Short mmCIF file of the C-alpha atoms (twelve columns), coordinates in Angstrom:
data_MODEL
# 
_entry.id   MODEL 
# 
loop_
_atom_site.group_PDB 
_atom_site.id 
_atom_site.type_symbol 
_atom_site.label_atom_id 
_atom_site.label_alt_id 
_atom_site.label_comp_id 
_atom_site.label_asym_id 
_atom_site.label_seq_id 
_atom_site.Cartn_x 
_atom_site.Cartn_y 
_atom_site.Cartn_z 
_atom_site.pdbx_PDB_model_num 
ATOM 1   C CA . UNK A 1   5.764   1.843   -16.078 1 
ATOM 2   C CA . UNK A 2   5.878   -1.255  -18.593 1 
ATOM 3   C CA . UNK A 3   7.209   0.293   -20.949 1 
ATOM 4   C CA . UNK A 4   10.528  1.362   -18.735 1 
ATOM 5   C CA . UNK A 5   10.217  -1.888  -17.079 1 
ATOM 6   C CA . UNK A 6   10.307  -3.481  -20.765 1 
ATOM 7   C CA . UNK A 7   13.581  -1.307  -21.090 1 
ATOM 8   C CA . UNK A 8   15.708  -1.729  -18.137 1 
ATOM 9   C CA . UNK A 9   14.633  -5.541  -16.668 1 
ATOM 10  C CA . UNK A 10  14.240  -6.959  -20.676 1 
ATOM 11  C CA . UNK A 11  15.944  -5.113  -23.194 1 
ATOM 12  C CA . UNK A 12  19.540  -3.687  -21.370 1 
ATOM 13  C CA . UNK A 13  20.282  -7.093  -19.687 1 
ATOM 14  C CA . UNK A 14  19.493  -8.865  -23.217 1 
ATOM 15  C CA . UNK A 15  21.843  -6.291  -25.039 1 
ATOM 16  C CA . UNK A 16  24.636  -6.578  -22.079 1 
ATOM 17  C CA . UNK A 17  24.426  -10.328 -22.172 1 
ATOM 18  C CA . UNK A 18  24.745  -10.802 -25.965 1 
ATOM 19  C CA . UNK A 19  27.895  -8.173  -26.021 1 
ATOM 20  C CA . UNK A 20  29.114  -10.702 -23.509 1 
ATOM 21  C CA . UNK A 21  28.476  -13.828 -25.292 1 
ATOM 22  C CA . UNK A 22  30.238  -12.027 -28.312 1 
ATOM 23  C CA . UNK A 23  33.290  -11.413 -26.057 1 
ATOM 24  C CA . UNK A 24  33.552  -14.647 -24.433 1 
ATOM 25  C CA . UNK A 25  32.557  -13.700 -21.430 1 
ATOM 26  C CA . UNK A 26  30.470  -16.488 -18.893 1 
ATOM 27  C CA . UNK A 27  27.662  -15.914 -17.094 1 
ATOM 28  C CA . UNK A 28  28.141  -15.694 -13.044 1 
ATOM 29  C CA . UNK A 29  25.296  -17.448 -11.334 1 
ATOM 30  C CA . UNK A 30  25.505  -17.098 -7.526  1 
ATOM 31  C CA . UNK A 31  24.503  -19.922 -5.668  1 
ATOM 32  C CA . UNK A 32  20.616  -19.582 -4.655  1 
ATOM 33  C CA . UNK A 33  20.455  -16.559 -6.730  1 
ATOM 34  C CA . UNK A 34  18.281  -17.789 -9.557  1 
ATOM 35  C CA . UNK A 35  15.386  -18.482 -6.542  1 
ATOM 36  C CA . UNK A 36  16.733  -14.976 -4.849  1 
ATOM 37  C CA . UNK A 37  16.328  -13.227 -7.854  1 
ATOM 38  C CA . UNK A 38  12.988  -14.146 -8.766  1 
ATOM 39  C CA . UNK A 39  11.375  -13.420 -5.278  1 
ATOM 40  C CA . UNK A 40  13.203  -9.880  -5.407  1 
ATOM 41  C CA . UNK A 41  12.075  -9.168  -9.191  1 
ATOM 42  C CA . UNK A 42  7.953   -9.976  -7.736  1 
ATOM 43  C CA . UNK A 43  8.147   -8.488  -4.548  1 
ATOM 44  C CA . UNK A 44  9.908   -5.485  -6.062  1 
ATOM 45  C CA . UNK A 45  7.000   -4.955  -9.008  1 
ATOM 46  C CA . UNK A 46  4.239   -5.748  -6.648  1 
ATOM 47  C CA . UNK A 47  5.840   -2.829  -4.206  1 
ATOM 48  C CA . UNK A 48  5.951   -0.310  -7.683  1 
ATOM 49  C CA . UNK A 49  2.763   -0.889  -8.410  1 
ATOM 50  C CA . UNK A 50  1.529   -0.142  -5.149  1 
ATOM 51  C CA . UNK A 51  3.735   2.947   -5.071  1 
ATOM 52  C CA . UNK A 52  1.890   4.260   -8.700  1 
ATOM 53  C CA . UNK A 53  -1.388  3.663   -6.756  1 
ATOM 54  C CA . UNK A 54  -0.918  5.205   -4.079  1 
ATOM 55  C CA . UNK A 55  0.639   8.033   -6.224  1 
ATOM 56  C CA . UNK A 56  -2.975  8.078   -8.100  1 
ATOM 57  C CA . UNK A 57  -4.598  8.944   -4.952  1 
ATOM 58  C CA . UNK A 58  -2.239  11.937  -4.991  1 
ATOM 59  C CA . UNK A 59  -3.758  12.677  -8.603  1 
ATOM 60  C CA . UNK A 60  -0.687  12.317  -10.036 1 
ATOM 61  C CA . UNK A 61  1.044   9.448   -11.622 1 
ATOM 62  C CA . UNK A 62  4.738   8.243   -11.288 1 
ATOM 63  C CA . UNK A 63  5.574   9.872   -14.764 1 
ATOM 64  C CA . UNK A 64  8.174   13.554  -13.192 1 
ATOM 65  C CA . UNK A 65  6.562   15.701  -15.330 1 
ATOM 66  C CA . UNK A 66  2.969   14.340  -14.047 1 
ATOM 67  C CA . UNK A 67  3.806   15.770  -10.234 1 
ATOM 68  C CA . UNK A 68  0.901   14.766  -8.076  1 
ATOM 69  C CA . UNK A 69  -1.122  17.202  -6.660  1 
ATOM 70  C CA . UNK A 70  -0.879  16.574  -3.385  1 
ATOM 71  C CA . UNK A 71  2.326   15.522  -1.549  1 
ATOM 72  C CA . UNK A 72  1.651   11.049  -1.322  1 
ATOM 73  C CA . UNK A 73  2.646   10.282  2.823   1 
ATOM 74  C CA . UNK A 74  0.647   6.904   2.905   1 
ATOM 75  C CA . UNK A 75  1.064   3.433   1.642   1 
ATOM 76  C CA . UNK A 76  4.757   2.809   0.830   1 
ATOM 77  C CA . UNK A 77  5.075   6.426   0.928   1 
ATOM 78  C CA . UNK A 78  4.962   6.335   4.964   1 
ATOM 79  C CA . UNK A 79  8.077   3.678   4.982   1 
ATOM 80  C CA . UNK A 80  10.633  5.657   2.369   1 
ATOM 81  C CA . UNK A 81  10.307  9.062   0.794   1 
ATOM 82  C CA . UNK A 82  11.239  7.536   -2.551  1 
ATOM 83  C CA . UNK A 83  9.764   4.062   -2.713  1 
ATOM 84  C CA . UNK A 84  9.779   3.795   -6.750  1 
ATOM 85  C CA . UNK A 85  13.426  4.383   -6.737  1 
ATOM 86  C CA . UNK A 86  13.625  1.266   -4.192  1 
ATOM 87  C CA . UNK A 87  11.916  -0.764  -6.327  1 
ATOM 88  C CA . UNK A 88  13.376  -0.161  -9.445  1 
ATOM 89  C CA . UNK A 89  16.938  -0.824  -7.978  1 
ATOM 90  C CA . UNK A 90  15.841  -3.723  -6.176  1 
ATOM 91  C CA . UNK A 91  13.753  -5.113  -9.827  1 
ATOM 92  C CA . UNK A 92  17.691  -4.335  -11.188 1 
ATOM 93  C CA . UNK A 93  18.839  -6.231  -8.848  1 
ATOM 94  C CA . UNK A 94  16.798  -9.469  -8.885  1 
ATOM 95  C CA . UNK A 95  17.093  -9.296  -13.132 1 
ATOM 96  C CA . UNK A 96  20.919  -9.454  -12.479 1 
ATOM 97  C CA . UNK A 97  21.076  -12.460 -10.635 1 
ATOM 98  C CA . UNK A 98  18.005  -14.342 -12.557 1 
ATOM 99  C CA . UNK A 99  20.375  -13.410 -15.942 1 
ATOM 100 C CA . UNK A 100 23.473  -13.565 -14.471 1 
ATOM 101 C CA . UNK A 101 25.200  -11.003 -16.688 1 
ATOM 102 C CA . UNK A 102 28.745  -9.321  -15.089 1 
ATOM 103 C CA . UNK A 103 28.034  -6.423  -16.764 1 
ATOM 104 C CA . UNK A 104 24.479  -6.304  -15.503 1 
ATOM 105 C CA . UNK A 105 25.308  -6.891  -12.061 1 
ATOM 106 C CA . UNK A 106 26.676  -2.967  -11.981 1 
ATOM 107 C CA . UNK A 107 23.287  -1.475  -13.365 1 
ATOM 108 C CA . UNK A 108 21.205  -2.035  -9.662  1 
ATOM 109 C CA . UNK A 109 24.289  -0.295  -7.884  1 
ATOM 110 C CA . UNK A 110 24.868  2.270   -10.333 1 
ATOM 111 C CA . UNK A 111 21.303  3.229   -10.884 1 
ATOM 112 C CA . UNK A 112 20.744  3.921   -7.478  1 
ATOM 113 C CA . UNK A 113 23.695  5.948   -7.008  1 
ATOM 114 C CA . UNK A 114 23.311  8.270   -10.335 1 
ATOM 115 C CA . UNK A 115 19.777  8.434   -9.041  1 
ATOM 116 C CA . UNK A 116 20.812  9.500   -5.578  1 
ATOM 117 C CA . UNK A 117 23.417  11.622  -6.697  1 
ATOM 118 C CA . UNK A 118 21.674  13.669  -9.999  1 
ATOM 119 C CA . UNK A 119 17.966  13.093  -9.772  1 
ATOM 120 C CA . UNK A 120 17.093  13.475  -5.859  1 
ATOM 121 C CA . UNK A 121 17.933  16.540  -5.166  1 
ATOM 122 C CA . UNK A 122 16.418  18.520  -8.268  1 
ATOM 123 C CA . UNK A 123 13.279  16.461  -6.954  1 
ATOM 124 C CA . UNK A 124 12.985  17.576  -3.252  1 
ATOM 125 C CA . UNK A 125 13.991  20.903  -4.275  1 
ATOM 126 C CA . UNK A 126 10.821  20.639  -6.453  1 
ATOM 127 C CA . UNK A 127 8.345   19.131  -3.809  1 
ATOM 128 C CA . UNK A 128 9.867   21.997  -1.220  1 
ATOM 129 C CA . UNK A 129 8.287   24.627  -3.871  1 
ATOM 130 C CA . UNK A 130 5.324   22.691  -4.162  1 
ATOM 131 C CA . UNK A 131 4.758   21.721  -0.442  1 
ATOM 132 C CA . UNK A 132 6.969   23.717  1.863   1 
ATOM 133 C CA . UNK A 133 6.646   22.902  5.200   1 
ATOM 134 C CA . UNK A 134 4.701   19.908  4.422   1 
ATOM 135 C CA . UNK A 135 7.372   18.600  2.691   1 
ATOM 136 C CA . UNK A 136 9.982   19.557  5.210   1 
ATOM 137 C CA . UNK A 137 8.223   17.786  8.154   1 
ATOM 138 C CA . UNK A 138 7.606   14.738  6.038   1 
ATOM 139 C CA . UNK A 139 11.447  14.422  5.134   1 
ATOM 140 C CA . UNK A 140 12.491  14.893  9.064   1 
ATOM 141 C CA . UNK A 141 9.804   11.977  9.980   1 
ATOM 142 C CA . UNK A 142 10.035  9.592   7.230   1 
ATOM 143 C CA . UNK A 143 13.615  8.531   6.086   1 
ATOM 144 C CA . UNK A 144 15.119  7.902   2.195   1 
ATOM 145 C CA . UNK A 145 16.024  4.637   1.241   1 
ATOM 146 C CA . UNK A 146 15.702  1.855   4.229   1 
ATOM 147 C CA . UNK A 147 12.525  2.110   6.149   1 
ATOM 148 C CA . UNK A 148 13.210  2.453   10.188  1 
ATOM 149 C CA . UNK A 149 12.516  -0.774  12.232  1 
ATOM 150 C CA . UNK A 150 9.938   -0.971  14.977  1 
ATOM 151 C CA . UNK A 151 6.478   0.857   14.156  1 
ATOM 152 C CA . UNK A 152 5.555   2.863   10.954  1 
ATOM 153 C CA . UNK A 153 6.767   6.565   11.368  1 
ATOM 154 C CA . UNK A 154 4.646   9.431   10.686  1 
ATOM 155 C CA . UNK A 155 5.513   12.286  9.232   1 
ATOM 156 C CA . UNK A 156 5.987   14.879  11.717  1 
ATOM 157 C CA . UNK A 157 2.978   18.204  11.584  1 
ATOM 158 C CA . UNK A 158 3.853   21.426  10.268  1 
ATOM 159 C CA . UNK A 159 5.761   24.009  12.556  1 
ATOM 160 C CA . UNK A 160 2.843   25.912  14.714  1 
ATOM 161 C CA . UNK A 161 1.348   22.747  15.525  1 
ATOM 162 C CA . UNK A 162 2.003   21.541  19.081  1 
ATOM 163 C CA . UNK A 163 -0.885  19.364  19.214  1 
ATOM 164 C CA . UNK A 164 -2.734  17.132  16.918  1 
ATOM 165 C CA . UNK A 165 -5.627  18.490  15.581  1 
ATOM 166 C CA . UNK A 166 -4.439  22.001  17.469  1 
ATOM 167 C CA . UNK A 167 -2.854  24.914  15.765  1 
ATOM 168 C CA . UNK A 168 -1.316  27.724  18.644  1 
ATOM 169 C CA . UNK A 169 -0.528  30.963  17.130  1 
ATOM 170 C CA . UNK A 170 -0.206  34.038  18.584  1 
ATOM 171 C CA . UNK A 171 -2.848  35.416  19.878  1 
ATOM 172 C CA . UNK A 172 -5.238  32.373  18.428  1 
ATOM 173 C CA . UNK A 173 -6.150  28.275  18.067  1 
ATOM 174 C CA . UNK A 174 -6.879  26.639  15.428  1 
ATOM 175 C CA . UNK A 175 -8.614  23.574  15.168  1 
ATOM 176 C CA . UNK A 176 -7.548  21.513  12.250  1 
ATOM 177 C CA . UNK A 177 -10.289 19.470  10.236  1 
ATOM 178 C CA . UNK A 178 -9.614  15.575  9.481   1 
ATOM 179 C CA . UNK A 179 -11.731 12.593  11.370  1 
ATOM 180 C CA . UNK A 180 -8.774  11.308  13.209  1 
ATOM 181 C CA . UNK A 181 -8.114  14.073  14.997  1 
ATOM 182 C CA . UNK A 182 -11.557 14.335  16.729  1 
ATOM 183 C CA . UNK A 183 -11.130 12.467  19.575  1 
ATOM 184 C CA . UNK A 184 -7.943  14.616  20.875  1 
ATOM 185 C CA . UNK A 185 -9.899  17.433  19.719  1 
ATOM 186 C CA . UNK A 186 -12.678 17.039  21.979  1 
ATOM 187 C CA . UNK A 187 -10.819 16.331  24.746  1 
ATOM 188 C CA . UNK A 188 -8.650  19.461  24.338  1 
ATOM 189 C CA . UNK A 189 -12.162 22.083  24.312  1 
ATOM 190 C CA . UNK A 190 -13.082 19.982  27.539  1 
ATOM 191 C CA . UNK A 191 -10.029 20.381  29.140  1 
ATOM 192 C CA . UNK A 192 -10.485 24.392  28.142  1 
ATOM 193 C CA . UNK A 193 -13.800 24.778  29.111  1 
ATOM 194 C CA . UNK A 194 -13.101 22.922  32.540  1 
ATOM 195 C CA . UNK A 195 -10.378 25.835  33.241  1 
ATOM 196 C CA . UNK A 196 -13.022 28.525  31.806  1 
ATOM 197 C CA . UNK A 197 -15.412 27.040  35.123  1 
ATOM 198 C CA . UNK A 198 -17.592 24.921  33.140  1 
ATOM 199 C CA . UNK A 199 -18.822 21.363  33.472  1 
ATOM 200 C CA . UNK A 200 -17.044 18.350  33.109  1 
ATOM 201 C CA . UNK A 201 -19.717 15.722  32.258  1 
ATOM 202 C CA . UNK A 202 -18.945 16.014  28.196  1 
ATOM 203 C CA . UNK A 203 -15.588 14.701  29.263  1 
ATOM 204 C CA . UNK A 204 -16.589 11.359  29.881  1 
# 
């Protein structure tokens, strides 16, 4: 991650600003955008950062050919399906106006859209081999770029699953391990046993 961050936020808006300077051309410094810039540029690396940890829980890293091994839904993970992306255009964007540079200003804009346009789809195609239908449900809950207002979505369970915690197939349940599901768990065998005659007291 430095070293790309050394790359794109240091090196390319040096180079494009002295190939300016060479041809003449001024800087363009928007009013407010030197402040603007600099909140974007730390709010925007602090965001990566937690995206590469929370993509180390996945036992992966943030590296494409180092895939993590499990598909990452928490942390910044839950608000966008491609949080790194985010904050690399958004690092792009508060360089530009901390530098300045014309020719700069295009790389935010035109990073995100080559990366939208060339990279994202070889990618989900990718995590749909690895995942499947853990992918699928987590791109219909959680969406790609802006995060949804109101509260945090969650990606959506698996097809089969009507219930939290519940698995209906034909001709069987399944009850699906993880501690946050116990509560609605419990409650569904009471509800169950109640029909099958029994007693009701563990239901309190």
């Amino acid at each position: 991650m430095l070293l790309v961050w050394s790359l794109a936020l240091v090196a390319l808006p040096a180079v494009l600003r002295g190939v300016e300077v060479l041809l003449g051309v001024p800087r363009v410094l928007l009013p407010g955008g030197t402040a603007a810039g600099a909140v974007l540029l730390v709010a925007a690396s602090a965001f990566g950062v937690r995206c590469a940890f929370a993509m180390a829980r996945g036992e992966g890293t943030p590296v494409p050919f180092e895939a993590a091994a499990r598909l990452v839904v928490t942390g910044p993970y839950r608000l966008v399906r491609n949080p790194m992306a985010l904050s690399g255009t958004t690092q792009a964007l508060g360089v530009a106006l901390l530098v300045g540079s014309p020719l700069y200003y295009g790389v935010p804009f035109a990073g995100g859209l080559l990366w939208h346009v060339l990279v994202r789809p070889s990618e989900e195609r990718f995590l749909e081999s690895l995942f499947g239908e853990e992918h699928h449900a987590y791109r219909a809950a959680v969406p790609l770029w802006l995060p949804r207002p109101g509260r945090r979505p969650r990606p959506a369970p698996p097809a089969g699953w009507t219930t939290p915690g519940v698995r209906r197939a034909p001709g069987r349940t399944t009850i699906a391990a993880g501690r946050h599901h116990a509560a609605r768990v419990r409650r569904w065998r009471c509800r169950r046993a109640s029909r099958a005659g029994c007693c009701r007291r563990c239901c309190g």
